Short mmCIF file of C-alpha atoms and ligand atoms in Angstrom, two decimals:
data_model
loop_
_atom_site.label_atom_id
_atom_site.label_comp_id
_atom_site.label_asym_id
_atom_site.label_seq_id
_atom_site.Cartn_x
_atom_site.Cartn_y
_atom_site.Cartn_z
CA MET A 29 144.34 -35.35 -25.03
CA PRO A 30 144.96 -34.00 -28.57
CA THR A 31 148.32 -35.03 -30.02
CA GLU A 32 149.87 -31.55 -29.80
CA GLN A 33 149.07 -31.25 -26.11
CA LYS A 34 150.39 -34.73 -25.43
CA LYS A 35 153.64 -33.85 -27.15
CA LEU A 36 153.97 -30.67 -25.12
CA ALA A 37 153.10 -32.48 -21.92
CA THR A 38 155.87 -35.00 -22.60
CA VAL A 39 158.27 -32.17 -23.22
CA ASN A 40 157.26 -30.35 -20.03
CA CYS A 41 157.22 -33.35 -17.69
CA SER A 42 160.33 -35.19 -18.79
CA SER A 43 162.42 -35.64 -15.65
CA ASP A 44 165.82 -35.02 -17.23
CA LEU A 45 164.86 -31.57 -18.47
CA SER A 46 166.33 -28.57 -16.72
CA ASP A 47 164.17 -25.50 -16.13
CA ASP A 48 166.55 -23.41 -18.21
CA HIS A 49 165.32 -20.99 -20.85
CA LEU A 50 164.55 -22.33 -24.34
CA PHE A 51 167.86 -21.05 -25.72
CA VAL A 52 170.01 -22.64 -22.98
CA ARG A 53 168.11 -25.93 -23.25
CA THR A 54 168.72 -25.97 -26.98
CA CYS A 55 172.46 -25.40 -26.45
CA LYS A 56 172.33 -28.56 -24.30
CA ARG A 57 170.36 -30.44 -27.00
CA GLU A 58 167.34 -30.87 -24.76
CA PRO A 59 163.95 -31.06 -26.49
CA ALA A 60 162.31 -27.66 -26.88
CA GLU A 61 158.95 -26.29 -27.93
CA ARG A 62 160.42 -24.40 -30.89
CA THR A 63 163.69 -23.24 -32.47
CA PRO A 64 165.32 -20.34 -30.59
CA ILE A 65 166.73 -17.43 -32.58
CA TRP A 66 169.22 -14.64 -31.90
CA LEU A 67 171.41 -12.80 -34.38
CA MET A 68 175.09 -11.98 -34.35
CA ARG A 69 175.52 -8.18 -34.26
CA GLN A 70 171.88 -7.80 -33.25
CA ALA A 71 172.92 -4.51 -31.67
CA GLY A 72 174.64 -2.33 -34.23
CA ARG A 73 174.62 0.09 -37.08
CA PHE A 74 171.53 -1.31 -38.84
CA GLN A 75 169.48 0.24 -36.00
CA PRO A 76 168.70 3.99 -36.24
CA GLU A 77 168.66 4.17 -32.42
CA TYR A 78 172.19 2.74 -32.28
CA ARG A 79 173.41 5.19 -34.91
CA ALA A 80 171.92 8.06 -32.89
CA ILE A 81 173.86 6.97 -29.78
CA ARG A 82 177.04 6.63 -31.85
CA GLU A 83 176.73 10.20 -33.03
CA LYS A 84 177.34 11.25 -29.44
CA VAL A 85 179.93 8.71 -28.27
CA SER A 86 182.75 6.81 -29.95
CA PHE A 87 182.56 3.03 -30.21
CA LEU A 88 185.15 2.46 -27.45
CA GLU A 89 183.42 4.95 -25.15
CA LEU A 90 180.15 3.13 -25.74
CA CYS A 91 181.75 -0.19 -24.75
CA LYS A 92 183.34 1.41 -21.68
CA THR A 93 180.20 3.18 -20.46
CA SER A 94 178.48 0.18 -18.88
CA GLN A 95 175.11 1.89 -18.51
CA LEU A 96 175.01 2.72 -22.23
CA ALA A 97 176.39 -0.67 -23.33
CA ALA A 98 173.70 -2.35 -21.23
CA GLU A 99 171.00 -0.16 -22.78
CA VAL A 100 172.14 -1.02 -26.29
CA THR A 101 172.17 -4.75 -25.41
CA VAL A 102 168.63 -4.71 -24.01
CA MET A 103 167.34 -2.43 -26.78
CA ALA A 104 168.14 -5.12 -29.37
CA VAL A 105 166.17 -7.73 -27.40
CA ASP A 106 163.19 -5.41 -26.94
CA GLN A 107 163.14 -4.33 -30.55
CA LEU A 108 163.74 -7.66 -32.23
CA ASN A 109 162.12 -10.06 -29.77
CA VAL A 110 165.03 -12.51 -29.97
CA ASP A 111 165.56 -15.42 -27.56
CA ALA A 112 168.93 -14.31 -26.20
CA ALA A 113 170.84 -11.13 -25.47
CA ILE A 114 174.54 -10.76 -26.31
CA ILE A 115 176.55 -8.32 -24.28
CA PHE A 116 177.53 -5.21 -26.21
CA ALA A 117 181.33 -5.24 -26.31
CA ASP A 118 183.99 -6.25 -28.84
CA ILE A 119 186.38 -9.17 -29.22
CA LEU A 120 189.29 -6.72 -29.45
CA LEU A 121 188.85 -5.07 -26.03
CA PRO A 122 191.42 -7.33 -24.25
CA LEU A 123 194.07 -6.14 -26.73
CA GLU A 124 194.23 -2.75 -24.98
CA PRO A 125 195.40 -4.07 -21.57
CA LEU A 126 197.75 -6.49 -23.36
CA GLY A 127 199.57 -3.30 -24.39
CA VAL A 128 199.41 -3.30 -28.22
CA GLY A 129 197.24 -0.19 -28.48
CA LEU A 130 193.69 -0.31 -29.82
CA GLU A 131 191.76 2.33 -31.73
CA PHE A 132 188.64 2.27 -33.87
CA VAL A 133 189.22 4.68 -36.71
CA LYS A 134 186.11 6.02 -38.42
CA GLY A 135 185.38 4.03 -41.58
CA ASP A 136 188.59 1.99 -41.35
CA GLY A 137 187.72 -0.39 -38.54
CA PRO A 138 190.15 -1.37 -35.80
CA VAL A 139 193.78 -0.25 -35.72
CA ILE A 140 196.45 -1.86 -33.54
CA ASN A 141 199.10 0.78 -32.90
CA ARG A 142 201.99 -1.53 -31.99
CA PRO A 143 201.48 -4.76 -33.92
CA ILE A 144 203.40 -7.93 -33.07
CA THR A 145 206.34 -8.44 -35.43
CA SER A 146 208.80 -10.50 -33.38
CA ALA A 147 209.26 -12.94 -30.51
CA ALA A 148 210.40 -9.96 -28.39
CA ASP A 149 207.02 -8.27 -28.97
CA VAL A 150 205.25 -11.39 -27.68
CA ALA A 151 207.50 -11.46 -24.61
CA ARG A 152 206.61 -7.81 -23.90
CA LEU A 153 202.84 -8.40 -23.72
CA LYS A 154 201.46 -7.31 -20.37
CA GLN A 155 200.01 -9.67 -17.81
CA PHE A 156 196.78 -8.14 -16.54
CA ASP A 157 193.89 -8.72 -14.23
CA VAL A 158 190.64 -9.02 -16.21
CA ILE A 159 188.53 -7.84 -13.30
CA THR A 160 190.41 -4.56 -13.06
CA GLU A 161 191.12 -3.92 -16.74
CA LEU A 162 187.90 -5.23 -18.30
CA GLY A 163 185.68 -4.51 -15.31
CA TYR A 164 183.50 -2.25 -17.46
CA VAL A 165 182.33 -5.29 -19.50
CA LEU A 166 181.61 -7.22 -16.30
CA GLN A 167 179.65 -4.25 -15.00
CA SER A 168 177.64 -4.08 -18.27
CA ILE A 169 176.82 -7.78 -17.82
CA LYS A 170 175.55 -7.20 -14.28
CA LEU A 171 173.34 -4.33 -15.44
CA VAL A 172 171.92 -6.34 -18.34
CA VAL A 173 171.15 -9.35 -16.13
CA GLN A 174 169.26 -7.03 -13.78
CA ALA A 175 167.37 -5.30 -16.58
CA LEU A 176 166.44 -8.55 -18.33
CA ASN A 177 165.13 -10.04 -15.10
CA GLN A 178 165.41 -13.57 -16.59
CA ARG A 179 163.32 -12.68 -19.63
CA VAL A 180 166.00 -14.14 -21.92
CA PRO A 181 169.50 -15.46 -21.17
CA LEU A 182 172.62 -13.37 -21.73
CA ILE A 183 175.50 -14.53 -23.95
CA GLY A 184 179.03 -13.49 -22.98
CA PHE A 185 181.77 -13.71 -25.59
CA ALA A 186 185.42 -13.43 -26.47
CA GLY A 187 187.59 -13.68 -29.55
CA ALA A 188 189.34 -17.02 -29.99
CA PRO A 189 193.16 -16.94 -29.84
CA PHE A 190 193.75 -17.28 -33.62
CA THR A 191 191.37 -14.47 -34.55
CA LEU A 192 192.80 -12.18 -31.84
CA ALA A 193 196.37 -13.02 -32.91
CA SER A 194 195.48 -12.13 -36.49
CA TYR A 195 194.49 -8.58 -35.50
CA MET A 196 197.58 -8.22 -33.29
CA ILE A 197 199.94 -9.31 -36.07
CA GLU A 198 198.23 -7.67 -39.05
CA GLY A 199 197.65 -4.42 -37.13
CA GLY A 200 193.96 -4.48 -38.06
CA SER A 201 191.57 -6.26 -40.43
CA SER A 202 193.06 -8.35 -43.21
CA ARG A 203 192.14 -10.11 -46.43
CA ASN A 204 194.85 -12.74 -46.86
CA PHE A 205 196.38 -12.92 -43.37
CA GLU A 206 199.85 -12.86 -44.88
CA LYS A 207 201.65 -11.49 -41.83
CA THR A 208 199.79 -13.78 -39.45
CA LYS A 209 200.54 -16.95 -41.41
CA THR A 210 204.15 -15.95 -42.08
CA PHE A 211 204.67 -15.36 -38.35
CA MET A 212 203.01 -18.71 -37.60
CA TYR A 213 205.28 -20.55 -40.08
CA THR A 214 208.56 -18.82 -39.28
CA GLU A 215 208.32 -18.01 -35.56
CA ASN A 216 207.04 -21.32 -34.27
CA ALA A 217 207.90 -20.89 -30.58
CA ALA A 218 206.74 -17.27 -30.44
CA TRP A 219 203.50 -18.19 -32.23
CA HIS A 220 202.69 -20.86 -29.67
CA SER A 221 203.59 -18.61 -26.78
CA LEU A 222 201.34 -15.84 -28.20
CA MET A 223 198.49 -18.36 -28.52
CA GLU A 224 199.11 -19.47 -24.91
CA VAL A 225 198.95 -15.88 -23.64
CA LEU A 226 195.70 -15.31 -25.57
CA SER A 227 194.19 -18.59 -24.43
CA ASP A 228 194.95 -17.76 -20.80
CA VAL A 229 193.44 -14.26 -21.07
CA THR A 230 190.38 -15.61 -22.88
CA VAL A 231 189.68 -18.26 -20.23
CA ARG A 232 190.00 -15.77 -17.37
CA TYR A 233 187.88 -13.20 -19.21
CA LEU A 234 185.08 -15.64 -20.10
CA ASN A 235 184.99 -17.08 -16.58
CA ALA A 236 184.74 -13.56 -15.18
CA GLN A 237 181.83 -12.89 -17.56
CA ILE A 238 180.15 -16.08 -16.33
CA ALA A 239 180.70 -15.05 -12.70
CA ALA A 240 179.10 -11.69 -13.55
CA GLY A 241 176.00 -13.43 -14.95
CA ALA A 242 176.54 -14.61 -18.56
CA GLN A 243 174.65 -17.90 -18.98
CA VAL A 244 176.20 -19.04 -22.28
CA VAL A 245 179.48 -17.98 -23.92
CA GLN A 246 180.47 -17.74 -27.57
CA LEU A 247 184.04 -17.96 -28.82
CA PHE A 248 184.43 -16.02 -32.07
CA ASP A 249 187.08 -17.60 -34.27
CA SER A 250 185.78 -15.49 -37.12
CA TRP A 251 188.80 -15.73 -39.42
CA VAL A 252 190.18 -19.22 -38.70
CA GLY A 253 188.68 -20.42 -41.99
CA CYS A 254 191.69 -18.90 -43.77
CA LEU A 255 193.71 -21.93 -42.61
CA GLY A 256 193.94 -25.38 -44.16
CA PRO A 257 192.97 -28.38 -42.03
CA GLU A 258 196.52 -29.47 -41.21
CA ASP A 259 197.59 -25.96 -40.21
CA TYR A 260 194.48 -25.71 -38.02
CA ARG A 261 195.41 -28.94 -36.25
CA GLN A 262 199.02 -27.92 -35.75
CA PHE A 263 198.83 -24.19 -34.96
CA VAL A 264 195.37 -23.66 -33.49
CA ALA A 265 193.72 -26.83 -32.17
CA PRO A 266 195.88 -27.38 -29.04
CA HIS A 267 195.13 -23.82 -27.92
CA MET A 268 191.40 -24.09 -28.62
CA LYS A 269 191.29 -27.31 -26.57
CA GLU A 270 193.09 -25.57 -23.73
CA THR A 271 190.76 -22.57 -23.92
CA ILE A 272 187.47 -24.44 -24.07
CA SER A 273 188.46 -26.93 -21.36
CA GLY A 274 189.22 -23.99 -19.03
CA ILE A 275 185.70 -22.55 -19.23
CA THR A 276 183.51 -22.98 -16.14
CA PRO A 277 181.85 -26.42 -16.40
CA GLY A 278 178.12 -26.52 -17.06
CA VAL A 279 178.03 -23.27 -19.05
CA PRO A 280 177.30 -23.98 -22.73
CA VAL A 281 180.02 -22.88 -25.15
CA ILE A 282 179.27 -21.86 -28.75
CA HIS A 283 182.32 -22.40 -30.96
CA PHE A 284 181.96 -20.16 -34.00
CA GLY A 285 183.96 -19.57 -37.16
CA THR A 286 183.37 -18.70 -40.82
CA GLY A 287 184.69 -20.40 -43.93
CA THR A 288 185.20 -23.51 -41.82
CA ALA A 289 183.65 -26.21 -44.06
CA THR A 290 186.86 -28.26 -44.04
CA LEU A 291 187.61 -27.60 -40.35
CA LEU A 292 184.31 -28.53 -38.72
CA GLN A 293 185.38 -31.94 -37.44
CA SER A 294 188.61 -30.55 -35.97
CA MET A 295 186.74 -27.65 -34.40
CA LYS A 296 184.30 -30.06 -32.79
CA ASP A 297 187.22 -32.14 -31.48
CA CYS A 298 188.52 -29.02 -29.70
CA GLY A 299 185.24 -28.66 -27.82
CA GLY A 300 182.08 -26.62 -27.58
CA ASP A 301 178.47 -27.61 -27.00
CA VAL A 302 177.35 -25.77 -30.12
CA ILE A 303 179.22 -25.37 -33.42
CA GLY A 304 178.53 -22.22 -35.44
CA LEU A 305 177.92 -22.80 -39.16
CA ASP A 306 178.06 -20.23 -41.91
CA TRP A 307 176.05 -20.26 -45.16
CA ARG A 308 178.82 -21.87 -47.21
CA VAL A 309 177.74 -25.26 -45.85
CA GLU A 310 174.37 -27.02 -45.98
CA LEU A 311 173.19 -27.28 -42.39
CA ASP A 312 172.01 -30.90 -42.68
CA GLN A 313 175.24 -32.13 -44.25
CA ALA A 314 177.40 -30.26 -41.77
CA TRP A 315 175.37 -31.55 -38.80
CA ALA A 316 175.55 -35.12 -40.15
CA GLU A 317 179.31 -34.78 -40.38
CA LEU A 318 179.57 -33.36 -36.86
CA GLY A 319 177.33 -36.07 -35.39
CA ASP A 320 174.47 -35.76 -32.94
CA GLN A 321 176.60 -35.15 -29.84
CA VAL A 322 176.81 -31.48 -30.65
CA ALA A 323 174.28 -28.70 -31.27
CA VAL A 324 174.55 -26.33 -34.26
CA GLN A 325 173.91 -22.62 -34.75
CA GLY A 326 173.18 -20.95 -38.07
CA ASN A 327 173.21 -20.49 -40.94
CA LEU A 328 171.35 -17.89 -43.01
CA ASP A 329 173.49 -15.74 -45.28
CA PRO A 330 173.30 -12.19 -43.79
CA VAL A 331 172.92 -10.81 -47.32
CA VAL A 332 169.55 -12.59 -47.63
CA LEU A 333 168.27 -9.98 -45.14
CA LEU A 334 168.96 -7.30 -47.76
CA SER A 335 166.53 -8.96 -50.18
CA ASP A 336 162.76 -9.38 -49.75
CA THR A 337 160.37 -11.29 -47.52
CA GLU A 338 159.79 -13.97 -50.15
CA GLN A 339 163.49 -14.83 -50.37
CA ILE A 340 163.87 -14.64 -46.59
CA ARG A 341 160.95 -17.05 -46.21
CA LEU A 342 162.29 -19.54 -48.78
CA GLN A 343 165.75 -19.67 -47.26
CA THR A 344 164.45 -19.85 -43.69
CA GLU A 345 162.13 -22.71 -44.58
CA ARG A 346 165.03 -24.57 -46.15
CA ILE A 347 167.21 -24.22 -43.07
CA LEU A 348 164.40 -25.30 -40.73
CA ARG A 349 163.60 -28.24 -43.02
CA GLN A 350 167.24 -29.31 -42.88
CA ALA A 351 167.31 -29.09 -39.08
CA LYS A 352 164.10 -31.21 -38.98
CA GLY A 353 163.20 -29.92 -35.52
CA ARG A 354 165.92 -32.07 -33.94
CA PRO A 355 166.94 -30.86 -30.47
CA GLY A 356 169.98 -28.62 -30.70
CA HIS A 357 169.39 -26.17 -33.54
CA ILE A 358 169.75 -22.48 -32.76
CA PHE A 359 168.70 -20.26 -35.64
CA ASN A 360 171.15 -17.46 -36.45
CA LEU A 361 172.87 -15.88 -39.40
CA GLY A 362 176.11 -17.39 -40.66
CA HIS A 363 177.86 -14.14 -39.63
CA GLY A 364 176.88 -10.71 -38.29
CA ILE A 365 173.99 -8.52 -39.49
CA LEU A 366 175.27 -6.07 -42.11
CA PRO A 367 174.88 -2.33 -41.40
CA SER A 368 172.67 -1.79 -44.49
CA THR A 369 170.06 -4.36 -43.36
CA PRO A 370 166.46 -3.06 -43.09
CA VAL A 371 165.19 -3.43 -39.50
CA ALA A 372 161.82 -4.66 -40.82
CA ASN A 373 163.48 -7.65 -42.49
CA VAL A 374 165.22 -8.62 -39.25
CA LYS A 375 161.91 -8.47 -37.36
CA TYR A 376 160.23 -10.48 -40.09
CA LEU A 377 162.89 -13.20 -39.83
CA VAL A 378 162.57 -13.50 -36.04
CA GLU A 379 158.79 -13.86 -36.15
CA LEU A 380 159.01 -16.26 -39.10
CA VAL A 381 161.41 -18.63 -37.33
CA LYS A 382 159.18 -18.62 -34.25
CA GLU A 383 156.04 -19.26 -36.27
CA LEU A 384 157.42 -21.93 -38.61
CA SER A 385 159.25 -23.88 -35.92
CA THR A 386 156.26 -23.80 -33.56
CA SER A 387 153.87 -25.12 -36.18
CA ALA A 388 156.39 -27.81 -37.23
CA LYS A 389 156.55 -29.10 -33.62
CA GLN A 390 152.79 -29.18 -33.37
CA GLY A 391 152.09 -30.55 -36.86
O1 LIG B 21 179.50 1.55 -34.25
C1 LIG B 21 180.44 1.12 -34.93
O2 LIG B 21 180.84 1.68 -35.97
C2 LIG B 21 181.17 -0.08 -34.46
C3 LIG B 21 180.77 -1.30 -35.19
C4 LIG B 21 181.00 -2.45 -34.24
C5 LIG B 21 180.03 -3.05 -33.43
C6 LIG B 21 178.57 -2.75 -33.35
C7 LIG B 21 182.25 -3.03 -33.94
C8 LIG B 21 183.55 -2.65 -34.47
N1 LIG B 21 182.03 -3.99 -32.97
C9 LIG B 21 180.70 -4.05 -32.64
C10 LIG B 21 180.06 -4.85 -31.61
C11 LIG B 21 180.39 -6.28 -31.56
N2 LIG B 21 181.53 -6.87 -32.05
C12 LIG B 21 179.61 -7.25 -30.95
C13 LIG B 21 178.36 -6.88 -30.16
C14 LIG B 21 177.32 -7.77 -29.82
C15 LIG B 21 176.37 -8.14 -30.93
O3 LIG B 21 176.62 -9.11 -31.64
O4 LIG B 21 175.30 -7.51 -31.00
C16 LIG B 21 180.26 -8.49 -31.15
C17 LIG B 21 179.82 -9.87 -30.73
C18 LIG B 21 181.47 -8.21 -31.83
C19 LIG B 21 182.50 -9.20 -32.16
C20 LIG B 21 183.54 -8.88 -33.14
N3 LIG B 21 184.27 -7.73 -33.29
C21 LIG B 21 184.05 -9.80 -34.05
C22 LIG B 21 183.58 -11.23 -34.13
C23 LIG B 21 182.35 -11.32 -34.93
C24 LIG B 21 182.54 -11.08 -36.38
O5 LIG B 21 181.94 -10.14 -36.90
O6 LIG B 21 183.28 -11.88 -36.97
C25 LIG B 21 185.07 -9.20 -34.79
C26 LIG B 21 185.90 -9.81 -35.89
C27 LIG B 21 185.21 -7.87 -34.31
C28 LIG B 21 186.19 -6.89 -34.75
C29 LIG B 21 185.59 -5.61 -35.17
N4 LIG B 21 184.83 -4.82 -34.35
C30 LIG B 21 184.38 -3.74 -35.04
C31 LIG B 21 184.91 -3.81 -36.36
C32 LIG B 21 184.69 -2.80 -37.45
C33 LIG B 21 185.66 -4.99 -36.43
C34 LIG B 21 186.46 -5.47 -37.60
C35 LIG B 21 185.81 -6.51 -38.44
C36 LIG B 21 186.76 -6.89 -39.54
O7 LIG B 21 187.94 -7.13 -39.28
O8 LIG B 21 186.30 -6.91 -40.69
#
């Protein structure tokens, strides 16, 4: 048998391999025939079809109309040929039933109408049932699972407690997180109780998404990189441990953040089968630091997709070279696709990763 076929035969026959899809196997660090790829914000404003839908419905209406949200989710998979779908929703949706008021204002991003400013505000947060209040996301998941018919797995997701707390305290997006950190430093007990509330909601919400059919979940701690390592350990880590340990066993968890070069070890200690890396770290160095008991996802700079195919190729080759085809690398951007990204470049990247990683395995 030629060497390539022998290698594939070993991969296919190995008894400890599950029959999961390529992407799920890679999350579990099982050997795979090539590197899987999906892209954060693979459904969004860079697509003309998405923009056309958004001319007719607001962003929140789109999330709440399960049929449309499911269509947008599947459209990204069909158009881009990626190895996983991610449910079309937003990390901020649970803030509405918590009672702080959520709006997406054109051009300005999210607005929280009644931001948290005191311990009393934390105490007033509403307890709610995720199945009733966020049932529209669960319904979108069911529709997507049906439509995909096992073609690719579906990723469910939620915001991590710190990142959600930052929106609730700042009242929207932020640059320096001044209000969030001041609250954290001066209102110790209220901070921890807010993080507990958010951790509890997140666990129930993710487990409901899994029950509805999500095969992998990603926790977005997008802004946690604004903290120093000691503050992370003190104010965030206990709650991340609690959150991740509450997720249904056996379902891979992707633990993602940006600007986290100095936090990676602590993030790994909190849990997650896969650690998300952004472009500010070298993938090989970060993975060496994390050790081989964890998979990694990343880490192309989204801005590279605004350049040309030559630059995309060079940077993709570098990332794949650094990963060395070891089991447990999921190709992704270091953060979401930017709205000004040409669709053709995204398609080029997906095909390139498939082609380069396949030939590397066979070579
Ligand atoms: O059409 C529009 O104008 C809305 C733009 C948009 C989209 C397409 C928002 C508003 N959210 C989304 C979808 C979304 N959000 C997904 C869909 C699935 C996919 O990846 O294809 C996901 C996973 C998210 C998650 C999300 N929302 C995060 C975490 C990821 C990240 O980018 O760090 C965050 C921080 C948000 C908040 C949010 N949602 C939308 C905006 C404008 C913002 C604010 C971002 C900021 O504070 O800068």
